[in-house]
Every structure is written in structure tokens, then in C-alpha cells.
Amino acid sequence: MPRLVGKRRSAIRLGYIGLVDAAPLLVADHYGLFEGKGLDVVLSREVGWATIREKVLFGELEAAHALSTLPFVATLGLGSAAVPCVAGMVISRGGNAVVLSEELRHRGVKNKETLKVDVDNRKAFRKYKFATVYACSPHNFHLREWLASAGIDPDADVELVTLPPAQMCRNLAAGTIDGFCVGEPWASRAIGEKIGWSPVNSEDLSPGHPEKVLMAREDYARDHFEENVALIAAIVEAGAICEDPTQRGRIIELLSDRKRVNCPPEILDKCLSPAFNYGLGRVEHRPGFLRFHHGDSARPTDSDTDWVLDRLGRSCAKAAESARLEKARNVLRPELYDAAMSLPC
């Protein structure tokens, strides 16, 4: 295929966080899918979501693996400069889990109802502390909704803190937090290492929710339209490979590298399995827990936009800002996905 980047003096910089749901980007790079679309791409592993956001906004990255909320947050200027951003595909759906400490289990916590009892009993001594990776993230939404469904006020009855994904397990083991909600491999790692267990995952709470998207500035997606849709096409193709069980061993080997996800192969195998291990002997068939490619699952929809905006309005936007949320209704761009799917193979 002819190169699409003749006007570009340097490679396309594509950012990601070292999580299992970055697999489509890593596979597209390793399997030569970007090159097959005429693209010169350099992957850049970043340390956290705030870094991803800032580097996209200030042009240090052309596009990135990003929380589904990030292009909305950037467009609206919630806690950052207001820069219009778009996403032409959903990289992954699902993949998050709430994990509680072994200490809570020893205190008799078995589910959200018994957690409520223990939270009430301990109020006079201390608040339990739970971590997520970013205040305006699907993880935060899942944790808050699960706590609220038990009658636990996430803003008054417990303390919510922010930690990078890679620090979740060590803090749980050290007892500095009592639980977390995070993406893979950290839930499966905590459960596999017997430092935590999961009462609930995102498939139980919000089946098929949009988790990660391909974020880009709106002006980049417009001015480099062919390049952007070729990126989408390559990553969608890689997502299909990630769903192929015959490729799992090769993908696990790729992700386990310390420069990529840096996780033991046996844990990655659990992450990519259609079964989810909640811990404490509970293993259930959950093929929809983490999806990269299932039908048109990579195509962003109006219901995806509704899911994000509704939760941003409840958890992240101040009352005075709520009216502005509708200005971000055009962040997800299914027409970009459709253009990518129309490219010749």
C-alpha cells in the first residue's frame, strides 16, 4: 500500500499505557499492520492518563490509547485546557474489576451488603480507602455506582484516592488502601497473588461499556484524515487478532515483555481467558468481560456517548458545568470508523 504520510517529516507518535487493553496497538505494531496500511508509527509507553491527555493536547502525541472519558474531558476543559478531541473507534469494552483486600475478607466482608455493615461499624475509627486510576474514569464510575448500590456514600462514608495502575497491588498488599477498581492485568494479578479478591466486575455492572478509545485532537483527525482512518483500520484488524484463541500464546508473549505490559504470562493468560476468576474459588464464564472485537464493537455509538456524558454529569462536572456537557456530544465519530472500514484491504 502506498505511504500516506508523505507530508510528515517524522513518524506518527502513538501513546499507550501498559495495560492488557493496549494489546491491539501492540499487536498492530508487532504484526506489521501499521506498515501494511502505509503508516510509520512509533509507540510511546506513558506513565499515566494525565500524561496521555496532556501529550495529545499539546501535540506531543498524534493519537493515543485513552480512557473513553478523556476526549470528552479534554473537549470540555474539565480539569485541563479545553481542546476539541475526537475518537473514531472503541479499542476495548469492559475489563475492569473491583478488588477488595484480604483484610476485609477476614473482617467478614463477602459482598456489598456486608461491606456496608463493616463501613458503618468502623466509621468511628476510620474511613476505608479505595483507589481508582483517574477521577473521571470508567473505573471511578464503576466503583462509585457499586458502593452507592449498597447504600454507601462514596463521598462521605469512604475515601476515594487516585493511584497509577501499576501501584494498586503493592498498596493493597501494604494495607495503605482497602480496595481498588482498575483494568487488567492488575485485578487478576491481585487475585492470583492472593492479596485480594473481586466481588464484582464491569461486566456485572455495565455490560459492554466503552473502556478505551483512540483519542486524537480534532484538528489532527481533520487535517490528517487519511492517516487517522488508516490508524483506526490497523487497530481494528489487530483487535480481531486479539480475540483469536489460536493467537493467545503469541500475544501473551508479546505483552509479557517488560517494555510493554510487564506481567507474568500465567497472569496474562487469565486476563485473556473467557473465564473470570473472582477469587475465593469463584470462577465464572464471562466472555464479554474484556472485548476487543465482537461484531461492530469497535464502532462508537450514541449509547456510548450517553453512557459517558451521564456519568461525567453525575461524578465530574460541577452543577454549573452540566449544561456544557452537550457540547461534547460529537466527540465519538462513527463516520471515522466507517471510513476506516471502507479502506481497501
Coordinates of C-alpha atoms in Angstrom, one line a residue:
M1 CA 0.0 0.0 0.0
P2 CA 1.4 3.5 -0.8
R3 CA 2.6 5.6 2.1
L4 CA 0.0 8.0 3.5
V5 CA 2.5 10.2 5.3
G6 CA 4.5 11.8 2.6
K7 CA 3.9 15.3 4.1
R8 CA 5.0 14.2 7.5
R9 CA 8.7 14.7 8.5
S10 CA 8.5 12.3 11.4
A11 CA 6.7 9.2 12.5
I12 CA 3.3 9.1 14.0
R13 CA 3.6 9.1 17.7
L14 CA 1.0 6.8 19.3
G15 CA 0.8 6.7 23.1
Y16 CA -0.4 3.9 25.4
I17 CA -0.5 2.8 29.0
G18 CA 1.0 -0.6 29.8
L19 CA -2.3 -2.4 30.3
V20 CA -3.8 -5.5 28.7
D21 CA -6.4 -3.4 26.8
A22 CA -3.5 -1.7 24.9
A23 CA -3.0 -5.1 23.2
P24 CA -4.5 -4.0 19.8
L25 CA -1.9 -1.2 19.5
L26 CA 1.0 -3.5 20.4
V27 CA -0.3 -6.3 18.1
A28 CA -0.7 -3.8 15.2
D29 CA 2.9 -2.7 15.7
H30 CA 4.4 -6.2 16.2
Y31 CA 2.4 -7.8 13.4
G32 CA 3.3 -5.1 10.9
L33 CA -0.3 -3.9 10.5
F34 CA 0.5 -0.2 10.6
E35 CA 3.2 -0.7 8.0
G36 CA 0.7 -2.6 5.9
K37 CA -1.5 0.5 5.9
G38 CA 1.3 2.7 4.7
L39 CA 2.0 4.2 8.2
D40 CA 5.2 4.9 10.0
V41 CA 4.2 4.6 13.7
V42 CA 6.3 4.8 16.9
L43 CA 4.6 3.6 20.1
S44 CA 5.3 5.6 23.2
R45 CA 4.6 4.0 26.6
E46 CA 3.3 6.6 29.0
V47 CA 3.1 6.6 32.8
G48 CA -0.5 7.7 33.4
W49 CA -3.7 9.1 32.0
A50 CA -2.9 12.7 32.8
T51 CA 0.3 12.4 30.7
I52 CA -1.7 10.8 27.8
R53 CA -4.1 13.7 27.9
E54 CA -1.5 16.5 28.1
K55 CA 0.7 15.0 25.4
V56 CA -2.2 14.7 23.0
L57 CA -3.5 18.2 23.8
F58 CA 0.0 19.8 23.3
G59 CA 0.8 17.8 20.1
E60 CA 3.5 15.5 21.6
L61 CA 1.4 12.5 20.5
E62 CA -0.7 12.4 17.4
A63 CA -3.1 9.8 18.9
A64 CA -3.3 7.6 22.0
H65 CA -4.9 4.6 23.7
A66 CA -7.1 6.6 26.2
L67 CA -9.9 6.2 28.7
S68 CA -13.2 6.6 26.9
T69 CA -13.8 9.7 29.1
L70 CA -10.5 11.5 28.2
P71 CA -11.5 13.1 24.8
F72 CA -14.7 14.3 26.5
V73 CA -12.9 15.8 29.5
A74 CA -10.4 17.5 27.1
T75 CA -13.1 18.9 24.8
L76 CA -15.0 20.3 27.8
G77 CA -11.9 21.5 29.7
L78 CA -12.8 19.6 32.9
G79 CA -9.5 20.0 34.9
S80 CA -7.5 20.7 31.8
A81 CA -7.2 23.1 28.9
A82 CA -10.3 22.9 26.6
V83 CA -9.1 21.4 23.3
P84 CA -11.6 19.7 21.0
C85 CA -10.8 16.0 20.7
V86 CA -12.4 13.1 18.9
A87 CA -12.3 9.3 18.9
G88 CA -13.1 7.3 15.8
M89 CA -13.1 3.8 17.5
V90 CA -13.6 2.0 20.7
I91 CA -10.4 0.0 21.3
S92 CA -11.8 -2.2 24.1
R93 CA -15.0 -2.7 26.1
G94 CA -15.1 -3.9 29.7
G95 CA -12.1 -5.2 31.5
N96 CA -12.4 -3.5 34.9
A97 CA -12.9 -5.1 38.3
V98 CA -13.4 -4.0 41.9
V99 CA -10.9 -5.8 44.2
L100 CA -11.0 -5.8 48.0
S101 CA -8.3 -6.7 50.4
E102 CA -7.8 -9.9 52.3
E103 CA -8.1 -7.9 55.5
L104 CA -11.7 -7.0 54.6
R105 CA -12.4 -10.7 53.9
H106 CA -11.1 -11.6 57.3
R107 CA -13.4 -9.0 58.8
G108 CA -16.4 -10.8 57.3
V109 CA -16.9 -8.8 54.1
K110 CA -18.3 -11.2 51.5
N111 CA -20.3 -8.8 49.3
K112 CA -21.5 -5.2 49.1
E113 CA -24.1 -5.8 51.9
T114 CA -21.5 -7.0 54.4
L115 CA -19.2 -4.2 53.3
K116 CA -21.9 -1.7 54.2
V117 CA -22.2 -3.2 57.6
D118 CA -18.5 -3.1 58.2
V119 CA -18.2 0.5 56.9
D120 CA -20.9 1.6 59.3
N121 CA -19.3 -0.3 62.2
R122 CA -15.9 1.3 61.5
K123 CA -17.0 4.9 61.0
A124 CA -15.9 5.9 64.5
F125 CA -12.4 4.6 63.9
R126 CA -11.5 5.4 60.3
K127 CA -12.9 5.5 56.7
Y128 CA -11.9 2.8 54.3
K129 CA -9.8 3.9 51.4
F130 CA -10.4 2.8 47.8
A131 CA -8.3 3.7 44.8
T132 CA -9.1 4.3 41.1
V133 CA -6.7 5.5 38.3
Y134 CA -8.4 8.8 37.4
A135 CA -11.2 10.8 38.9
C136 CA -13.1 11.0 35.6
S137 CA -12.7 7.4 34.6
P138 CA -14.9 4.4 34.0
H139 CA -13.2 2.7 37.0
N140 CA -14.3 5.6 39.2
F141 CA -17.8 5.4 37.9
H142 CA -18.0 1.6 38.4
L143 CA -16.7 1.8 42.0
R144 CA -19.0 4.7 42.9
E145 CA -22.0 3.0 41.5
W146 CA -21.3 -0.3 43.2
L147 CA -20.8 1.4 46.6
A148 CA -23.9 3.5 46.1
S149 CA -26.0 0.4 45.3
A150 CA -25.1 -0.9 48.8
G151 CA -26.1 2.4 50.4
I152 CA -22.5 3.5 50.9
D153 CA -22.0 7.2 50.1
P154 CA -18.7 7.3 48.1
D155 CA -18.1 10.9 49.0
A156 CA -18.9 10.7 52.7
D157 CA -18.6 7.1 54.0
V158 CA -15.3 6.1 52.4
E159 CA -12.3 7.9 51.0
L160 CA -11.5 7.7 47.2
V161 CA -8.0 8.3 46.1
T162 CA -6.1 8.2 42.8
L163 CA -3.2 5.9 42.0
P164 CA -1.4 4.8 38.9
P165 CA -2.5 1.3 37.8
A166 CA 1.0 -0.3 38.5
Q167 CA 0.9 0.9 42.1
M168 CA -2.5 -0.7 43.0
C169 CA -1.3 -4.2 44.1
R170 CA 1.6 -3.0 46.2
N171 CA -0.6 -0.5 48.0
L172 CA -3.2 -3.2 48.6
A173 CA -0.6 -5.6 49.9
A174 CA 0.8 -2.9 52.2
G175 CA -2.6 -2.0 53.6
T176 CA -2.4 1.6 52.5
I177 CA -5.7 1.1 50.6
D178 CA -8.5 -1.3 51.3
G179 CA -9.5 -1.9 47.7
F180 CA -9.4 -0.6 44.1
C181 CA -11.1 -0.6 40.8
V182 CA -8.7 -1.0 37.8
G183 CA -8.2 -2.6 34.5
E184 CA -6.2 -5.8 33.7
P185 CA -3.7 -7.2 34.5
W186 CA -3.9 -5.7 38.0
A187 CA -7.2 -7.3 39.2
S188 CA -6.1 -10.7 38.0
R189 CA -2.6 -10.1 39.5
A190 CA -4.0 -9.3 42.9
I191 CA -6.3 -12.3 42.8
G192 CA -3.5 -14.6 41.5
E193 CA -1.1 -13.4 44.2
K194 CA -3.9 -13.9 46.9
I195 CA -3.7 -10.3 48.1
G196 CA -7.2 -9.5 47.1
W197 CA -10.5 -10.8 45.7
S198 CA -13.2 -9.4 43.5
P199 CA -16.9 -9.1 44.5
V200 CA -17.9 -7.6 41.1
N201 CA -16.5 -6.7 37.7
S202 CA -17.5 -4.3 34.9
E203 CA -19.4 -7.0 33.0
D204 CA -21.7 -7.4 36.1
L205 CA -22.2 -3.6 36.4
S206 CA -22.2 -2.1 32.9
P207 CA -22.0 -4.8 30.2
G208 CA -20.2 -3.7 27.0
H209 CA -19.3 -0.2 28.3
P210 CA -16.8 1.8 26.3
E211 CA -13.5 1.5 28.1
K212 CA -10.6 2.6 25.9
V213 CA -10.8 4.7 22.7
L214 CA -8.3 6.0 20.1
M215 CA -8.1 9.7 21.1
A216 CA -6.8 12.4 18.8
R217 CA -7.1 16.2 18.6
E218 CA -10.0 17.2 16.3
D219 CA -7.6 19.2 14.1
Y220 CA -5.3 16.2 13.7
A221 CA -8.2 14.0 12.7
R222 CA -9.4 16.6 10.2
D223 CA -6.0 17.7 8.7
H224 CA -4.6 14.1 8.6
F225 CA -7.9 12.3 7.8
E226 CA -6.4 9.5 5.7
E227 CA -3.7 8.9 8.2
N228 CA -6.2 8.8 11.1
V229 CA -8.6 6.4 9.5
A230 CA -5.7 4.1 8.5
L231 CA -4.6 4.0 12.1
I232 CA -8.2 3.0 13.0
A233 CA -8.3 0.3 10.4
A234 CA -5.0 -1.2 11.6
I235 CA -6.1 -1.2 15.2
V236 CA -9.5 -2.8 14.4
E237 CA -7.7 -5.5 12.5
A238 CA -5.4 -6.1 15.4
G239 CA -8.4 -6.2 17.8
A240 CA -9.7 -9.2 15.7
I241 CA -6.4 -10.9 16.2
C242 CA -6.6 -10.3 19.9
E243 CA -9.9 -12.2 20.0
D244 CA -8.4 -15.2 18.1
P245 CA -7.7 -18.0 20.6
T246 CA -5.1 -19.5 18.3
Q247 CA -3.0 -16.3 18.7
R248 CA -3.3 -16.1 22.5
G249 CA 0.1 -17.6 23.2
R250 CA 1.9 -15.3 20.8
I251 CA 0.0 -12.3 22.2
I252 CA 0.8 -13.3 25.8
E253 CA 4.5 -13.5 25.0
L254 CA 4.3 -10.0 23.4
L255 CA 2.5 -8.4 26.3
S256 CA 4.7 -10.0 29.0
D257 CA 7.8 -8.1 27.8
R258 CA 8.9 -5.7 30.5
K259 CA 8.9 -2.8 28.0
R260 CA 5.2 -3.4 27.1
V261 CA 2.8 -4.6 29.9
N262 CA 5.5 -6.4 32.0
C263 CA 3.3 -9.1 33.6
P264 CA 3.9 -12.9 34.1
P265 CA 2.5 -15.0 31.2
E266 CA 0.3 -17.0 33.6
I267 CA -1.5 -13.9 34.8
L268 CA -1.9 -12.6 31.2
D269 CA -3.4 -15.9 30.3
K270 CA -6.1 -15.4 32.9
C271 CA -6.7 -11.9 31.7
L272 CA -7.4 -13.1 28.1
S273 CA -9.4 -16.1 29.1
P274 CA -13.2 -16.2 28.6
A275 CA -13.4 -17.2 32.3
F276 CA -13.1 -14.6 35.1
N277 CA -11.6 -15.6 38.4
Y278 CA -13.2 -13.6 41.2
G279 CA -11.0 -15.3 43.8
L280 CA -12.1 -17.4 46.8
G281 CA -12.8 -20.3 44.5
R282 CA -15.3 -18.4 42.3
V283 CA -14.6 -18.7 38.6
E284 CA -17.4 -17.9 36.1
H285 CA -17.7 -17.8 32.3
R286 CA -17.5 -14.2 31.3
P287 CA -16.5 -13.9 27.6
G288 CA -17.8 -10.3 27.5
F289 CA -15.6 -9.2 30.4
L290 CA -12.9 -7.8 28.1
R291 CA -13.7 -7.4 24.4
F292 CA -11.5 -6.0 21.6
H293 CA -13.5 -7.1 18.6
H294 CA -17.0 -8.6 18.6
G295 CA -19.2 -7.7 15.6
D296 CA -19.1 -3.9 15.4
S297 CA -18.0 -3.4 19.0
A298 CA -15.2 -1.1 17.9
R299 CA -17.7 1.3 16.3
P300 CA -18.7 4.1 18.6
T301 CA -22.4 4.6 19.2
D302 CA -24.8 7.2 20.5
S303 CA -25.4 5.0 23.6
D304 CA -21.6 5.1 24.2
T305 CA -21.8 8.9 24.3
D306 CA -24.8 8.8 26.6
W307 CA -23.0 6.4 28.9
V308 CA -20.0 8.7 29.3
L309 CA -21.9 12.1 29.4
D310 CA -24.4 10.8 32.0
R311 CA -21.6 9.7 34.3
L312 CA -19.5 12.8 33.8
G313 CA -22.5 14.8 34.8
R314 CA -23.0 12.8 37.9
S315 CA -19.4 12.5 39.1
C316 CA -17.1 15.0 37.4
A317 CA -18.9 18.1 36.3
K318 CA -20.0 20.8 38.7
A319 CA -23.6 21.9 38.6
A320 CA -22.7 25.0 36.6
E321 CA -20.8 22.9 34.1
S322 CA -23.5 20.3 33.5
A323 CA -25.2 22.3 30.8
R324 CA -22.0 22.3 28.8
L325 CA -21.8 18.5 28.5
E326 CA -24.0 18.5 25.4
K327 CA -21.2 20.4 23.6
A328 CA -19.2 17.2 23.7
R329 CA -21.9 15.1 22.1
N330 CA -19.9 14.9 18.8
V331 CA -16.6 13.6 20.4
L332 CA -17.2 10.0 19.3
R333 CA -17.1 9.9 15.5
P334 CA -18.6 6.7 13.9
E335 CA -18.1 8.2 10.5
L336 CA -14.3 7.9 11.0
Y337 CA -14.7 4.2 11.9
D338 CA -16.9 3.7 8.8
A339 CA -14.3 5.4 6.6
A340 CA -11.7 3.1 8.0
M341 CA -13.8 0.1 7.3
S342 CA -14.2 1.2 3.7
L343 CA -10.4 1.2 3.0
P344 CA -9.1 -1.5 0.7
C345 CA -7.6 -4.4 2.5

